[in-house]
RNA sequence: GCGGGCGUGGCGGAACCGGUAGACGCAACGGACUUAAAAUCCGUUUCCCGCAAGGGAGUGGGGGUUCGAGUCCCUCCGCCCGCACCA
């Protein structure tokens, strides 16, 4: 079977399949016509328009409760990819389901439209970023519309639009006014050849991605959000985000990284100013064998000025770039400054002072003391430079006489020893004691330290929101007054030389100081694109408001987002920044809430097998033919192809499948159905040709089934017959169990299980032989259930089925079906019977059979008798409606 | 390196609070229909022994708790995500 070769019926647009089915004349489901028709009908009906005020359904009744469903908005790269299809399908199922459950739903869409790729396109193809971006947005909007998403398109926003970013500039000024933005120097990756600042992603193994030159670090004056002011609050509030995945909360908790420790002042021999270090293990102070400075510590810089070798070492450290990953994975290296620090408690003990590449300037004080016995990094360092290793924490079952540390540091609990006044204490007690002593002797202090750093927002780039600041030689940085916003990005920029086009622009930056009127220059940096995405969810509540960023009433009507859906890769930064921003918005009076996302769901990636030719190059799925045994050959040449493991779809591996092609071949419903059916949504899924074909067959099967049955069904709305036969009742039980199960599964995001239940129920409907009139009534009910339960997932087919069943109204406007509880619970249950924990029989019992009766029935079973005979019963465990375990 | 997660048939997965492992789909195989193919329909399908009845093994590896473990604990292995300037 050809992989992703269009089926014959899709090669031209005519519907040629007119083969009559058994006894009826059937045509194939024409998804193209149908999908376009229902999309138009929904639009005409304004079915997805979010209502800023919702009238009560009946006079006196409460108005519909609101529900805000949001998927992470896309970067307009040009075409949607399967990850988008998955993300927006999940969100759309929820939006449609919640509408059916009687909620007033807001489900908007917009574009995260600033960013580096537009500048890269400009450099590579000479296309202006604005044009490139708008063209991409138009293309992707059309693709998303093909999916049949229930989005209120009237609320569409693009962050690169001045009508969006002028408000962002306004918010910048408010953060500044409230002292939540400040300016300081910080480090960037500098490409000495291209003379430009590089993003971490543009640094590959310490070299610039374009120039290949070893990168350097440079200090620039930049703006920072004071997110650390909220460290404790952001941490504490995680505990209340009970509809967030536990793993995301944990990751954020660790990212914020609250730790209690101490700052300790070490005297440096022959110098006035003591060295201030931070440690989380002050209890191990007596095990210290060295101190180390970050290469960017002011003292390191001072010493390097008169020590060329140290200057070389610092330069070498700089070539690692600014990413923590690169610094932490590099080999641990140090440079002995020759200075000695004095141990605060041990008279006469001198420790060497190193500059070490693994000490981070951004955390603590940029200086540490090393206790090799109880910290792996310190131990590696000590072994390398042959420094002392003195254990001071004795493991519970170790002997003080012979306990020694080899190549593994001991980081566990124990009793303190070798430590003067702390001897015999537990680790927590020792921490308290040593901090008390340090404070009493004014040699240190207990502190709470956070790993979280302030958020640098300045970017030396063109395609971003301009920072509304003017730098005046006399007044310094001066905010652009609110009534002069927006500071517009100029269109006439060139990308012919490296660096920031805003900076090169002949006139843009020239202006006058808003304060004194003197000639001054605009800030030529733009904002980090994470700023754009830190408040777009709030702007969706009032996208048309012009005179202010947000309308409080509207924000409070819709916020918080009840269900946010997006990739796990945003688990930390985007979500944390948005939480911080929302706290700012509350402080400035734009809203009364502070947590933007009440519910969060993180979906997995879409993966696909990879293929390589004999020559080693990657092949795309439609360049190969799959053979029944799973091997593959090149379609044109017939040469063998190596089938590699499934990996995240990416252009570099050529394993991408184009959603538009899929939708044109199989229809949006089929694509959506397969997306939901394959894997649990939080896990990575594998896109397969077989899978989409299976989904395609199912849409056809549903359509055929209902088309064949419809003429024989009682009319729409026919009353339930007074008497129901066994067969009809069994079908009704299946239908109501399916309603119950699918409802639970959608509520719990188990879409793959919801799909499986629909398959199972469809199998039951297919097998059902209707005879009496009550059978046909039950069959109509079954089809109505099928149409309504599948509608959130396959909305077009749902409408089509609903129409086939004789209804004129749009299914999308109808409430969700309710299961009859009496039909959901079975009267009898199958109970497993084990002997010594092994399954030996099953027995059917009336539901809720008492323990004694169940025990008796189990013991009477012949298979059990055979095994139990002649042995003493030791124990019989009965779990009602589940299991009887006989122990002999 | 640090932090977080995942691992079940040939494949994707199901298994509720620790209670019948493999629902459902895909693939494969056998059959029906057809001049033929496609489509469709019916059946089989965790592995091993056995004609069968039946028995044994089995949820990445090893160990533990329990009447009972895919599920809980310890440990090891493999893969994935994030690491602050990609979005």
XYZ file of C-alpha atoms in Angstrom, chain A residues 63-383:
321
model
C -27.114 33.453 32.791
C -24.887 30.843 31.230
C -21.563 30.439 33.037
C -18.517 31.455 31.038
C -15.820 29.102 29.821
C -12.604 30.295 28.227
C -10.773 27.719 26.104
C -7.415 28.747 24.735
C -4.714 26.973 22.839
C -1.238 28.479 22.711
C -1.317 30.790 19.716
C 0.902 29.834 16.808
C 3.998 31.437 15.442
C 3.134 32.241 11.796
C 5.830 30.167 10.158
C 3.860 29.874 6.928
C 2.089 26.553 7.125
C 0.403 24.728 9.937
C 2.061 21.517 11.035
C 0.679 18.417 12.670
C 1.518 19.751 16.116
C -0.917 22.605 15.460
C -3.552 20.166 14.221
C -3.238 18.197 17.413
C -3.235 21.262 19.652
C -6.246 22.915 18.033
C -8.213 19.704 17.689
C -7.904 19.074 21.416
C -8.956 22.629 22.231
C -11.818 22.502 19.783
C -13.251 19.307 21.244
C -13.302 21.002 24.633
C -14.818 24.212 23.258
C -17.575 22.352 21.435
C -18.241 20.052 24.349
C -18.479 22.945 26.809
C -20.863 24.821 24.528
C -23.068 21.733 24.469
C -22.850 21.620 28.247
C -24.428 25.063 28.406
C -21.398 27.290 28.810
C -20.896 30.656 27.192
C -17.614 29.885 25.472
C -14.736 32.109 24.424
C -12.439 30.334 21.973
C -10.228 32.842 20.145
C -7.210 32.659 17.844
C -4.284 34.943 17.159
C -0.681 35.094 16.049
C 2.560 35.209 17.974
C 3.905 37.201 15.094
C 7.191 38.762 16.186
C 10.402 36.798 16.251
C 13.648 35.738 14.697
C 12.460 33.624 11.751
C 11.007 36.685 10.022
C 14.415 38.374 10.204
C 16.138 35.256 8.942
C 13.737 35.184 5.987
C 14.532 38.817 5.344
C 18.239 38.085 5.353
C 17.979 34.975 3.225
C 15.331 36.028 0.735
C 15.166 39.777 1.056
C 11.521 39.681 2.017
C 10.514 42.405 4.483
C 9.492 40.826 7.834
C 6.078 42.495 7.897
C 5.171 41.228 4.438
C 6.509 37.778 5.123
C 4.579 37.593 8.372
C 1.282 38.828 6.978
C 1.501 36.468 4.050
C 2.128 33.594 6.452
C -0.769 34.605 8.654
C -3.139 34.641 5.687
C -1.987 31.202 4.589
C -2.218 29.686 8.047
C -5.585 31.259 8.789
C -6.967 29.602 5.663
C -5.502 26.270 6.739
C -6.907 26.532 10.247
C -10.321 27.402 8.829
C -10.216 24.187 6.824
C -10.061 22.300 10.104
C -13.536 23.435 11.073
C -12.481 24.887 14.412
C -15.143 26.563 16.508
C -13.197 29.796 16.828
C -14.486 33.324 17.197
C -12.437 34.793 14.379
C -13.683 38.298 15.075
C -11.280 38.402 18.008
C -8.189 37.560 15.983
C -5.064 39.489 16.984
C -1.483 39.594 15.751
C 1.230 40.745 18.109
C 3.110 42.516 15.303
C 0.120 44.758 14.649
C 0.591 48.281 16.076
C -2.938 48.039 17.495
C -1.564 45.284 19.727
C 1.935 46.413 20.475
C 1.021 50.006 21.269
C -0.827 48.633 24.288
C 2.178 46.518 25.143
C 4.313 49.648 25.131
C 1.752 51.214 27.432
C 2.034 48.237 29.765
C 5.825 48.564 29.659
C 5.465 52.131 30.962
C 3.215 50.931 33.750
C 5.621 48.185 34.792
C 8.302 50.892 34.807
C 6.206 53.279 36.880
C 5.452 50.563 39.394
C 9.137 49.810 39.720
C 8.787 46.402 38.119
C 11.226 47.216 35.316
C 14.786 48.385 35.827
C 17.957 48.729 33.839
C 21.271 47.028 34.469
C 24.160 45.470 32.643
C 24.067 41.880 31.607
C 25.792 39.416 29.359
C 24.996 38.485 25.773
C 26.537 36.107 23.253
C 28.586 38.163 20.843
C 29.644 37.011 17.390
C 32.905 38.900 16.729
C 32.764 38.250 12.962
C 29.112 39.081 12.286
C 29.300 41.857 14.908
C 25.962 40.804 16.244
C 24.249 39.449 19.341
C 23.322 35.801 19.082
C 20.469 33.889 20.653
C 21.504 30.769 22.562
C 19.989 28.723 19.776
C 22.339 30.456 17.351
C 25.362 29.331 19.321
C 26.403 25.844 18.242
C 29.192 24.287 20.281
C 30.504 27.665 21.281
C 30.506 29.033 17.719
C 28.236 31.415 15.830
C 25.836 29.510 13.551
C 26.510 31.668 10.507
C 30.098 32.807 10.929
C 31.435 29.746 12.730
C 33.576 32.095 14.808
C 34.104 31.310 18.489
C 31.627 33.480 20.327
C 32.416 35.885 23.132
C 30.414 37.390 25.931
C 29.658 41.039 26.052
C 28.124 43.254 28.623
C 25.188 45.387 27.524
C 22.881 47.713 29.387
C 19.466 46.113 29.262
C 15.946 46.288 30.714
C 14.734 43.724 33.204
C 11.364 42.741 34.592
C 11.558 42.375 38.345
C 9.925 38.941 38.363
C 11.955 38.025 41.469
C 9.818 40.396 43.484
C 7.122 37.732 43.107
C 9.327 34.677 43.719
C 7.621 33.624 46.911
C 4.138 34.405 45.624
C 4.680 32.569 42.324
C 5.928 29.605 44.318
C 3.164 29.568 46.930
C 0.377 30.015 44.391
C 1.468 26.873 42.551
C -0.178 24.923 45.333
C -3.553 26.340 44.346
C -3.265 25.514 40.639
C -4.987 22.208 41.132
C -5.942 21.798 37.485
C -2.342 21.985 36.315
C -0.318 18.848 35.678
C 1.701 17.959 38.734
C 4.862 17.732 36.653
C 4.537 21.322 35.436
C 4.044 22.613 38.946
C 7.091 20.659 40.045
C 9.175 22.030 37.199
C 8.137 25.592 38.071
C 8.809 24.968 41.735
C 12.300 23.754 40.951
C 12.839 26.602 38.540
C 11.974 29.178 41.181
C 14.273 27.128 43.386
C 13.734 28.439 46.883
C 16.516 27.373 49.161
C 17.393 28.328 52.677
C 21.062 28.804 53.286
C 23.610 31.284 54.472
C 25.862 34.018 53.276
C 29.294 33.707 54.826
C 32.083 36.279 54.836
C 35.560 34.827 54.403
C 38.525 37.076 55.130
C 41.051 37.111 52.318
C 44.655 37.133 53.519
C 46.207 40.487 52.808
C 43.023 42.193 51.595
C 40.512 44.501 53.195
C 37.262 43.401 51.604
C 36.064 39.953 52.663
C 34.724 37.425 50.188
C 30.974 36.883 50.452
C 29.825 33.427 49.476
C 26.407 31.755 49.437
C 25.846 28.167 50.496
C 22.896 25.886 51.093
C 25.087 23.667 53.250
C 26.559 25.869 55.986
C 26.561 22.727 58.136
C 29.504 21.454 56.090
C 31.619 24.531 56.705
C 34.277 22.563 58.560
C 34.706 20.338 55.519
C 35.612 23.292 53.308
C 38.780 22.853 51.317
C 38.625 25.699 48.816
C 36.656 28.734 47.702
C 35.783 29.561 44.113
C 34.684 32.640 42.215
C 32.627 32.915 39.085
C 34.755 34.057 36.114
C 32.502 37.138 36.105
C 32.909 37.975 39.765
C 34.226 41.532 40.214
C 37.228 40.174 42.138
C 38.061 37.816 39.273
C 37.976 40.752 36.888
C 40.192 42.791 39.199
C 42.756 39.984 39.510
C 42.674 39.256 35.790
C 43.700 42.816 35.068
C 47.176 42.061 36.417
C 47.296 38.337 35.659
C 47.342 37.502 31.932
C 46.926 33.771 32.593
C 43.785 34.411 34.583
C 42.554 36.747 31.860
C 43.074 33.917 29.380
C 41.177 31.535 31.620
C 38.256 33.970 31.905
C 38.256 34.415 28.134
C 38.145 30.658 27.733
C 35.121 30.495 30.044
C 33.446 33.200 27.981
C 33.641 31.058 24.907
C 31.131 28.689 26.526
C 28.419 31.255 25.894
C 25.661 32.293 28.255
C 23.556 29.140 28.380
C 23.519 27.345 31.696
C 23.476 24.018 29.931
C 26.779 24.717 28.169
C 28.398 25.880 31.403
C 27.186 22.915 33.430
C 28.116 20.264 30.901
C 31.602 21.610 30.295
C 34.527 19.963 32.046
C 34.997 21.503 35.486
C 38.047 23.702 35.421
C 39.596 26.162 37.803
C 42.425 28.664 38.058
C 44.256 29.136 41.325
C 44.435 32.860 42.028
C 47.153 32.340 44.642
C 45.041 34.195 47.204
C 44.183 32.489 50.471
C 40.939 32.845 52.362
C 40.739 32.265 56.098
C 38.303 29.766 57.548
C 35.856 31.667 59.768
C 36.016 29.171 62.629
C 39.330 27.365 62.299
C 42.144 29.545 63.449
C 45.022 29.474 60.995
C 43.322 27.359 58.329
C 43.867 28.843 54.889
C 41.881 27.778 51.828
C 42.990 28.357 48.241
C 40.837 30.718 46.192
C 40.070 29.558 42.660
C 38.215 31.006 39.730
C 36.038 28.136 38.476
C 34.032 27.785 35.279
C 31.035 26.163 36.963
C 30.324 28.949 39.445
C 27.427 31.042 38.173
C 27.530 34.801 38.707
C 23.738 34.960 38.528
C 23.092 32.712 41.496
C 23.822 33.602 45.087
C 26.851 35.862 45.351
C 28.877 34.434 42.473
C 31.235 32.778 44.952
C 31.131 29.498 46.827
C 33.057 27.472 49.321
C 33.725 23.888 48.268
C 33.103 20.932 50.553
C 34.238 17.983 48.440
C 33.076 15.239 50.811
C 29.423 16.265 50.466
C 29.028 17.769 46.997
C 29.787 15.856 43.829
C 30.883 18.852 41.804
C 33.205 20.002 44.557
C 34.571 16.474 44.870
C 35.328 16.236 41.143
C 37.066 19.582 41.409
C 39.046 18.572 44.505
C 40.227 15.331 42.901
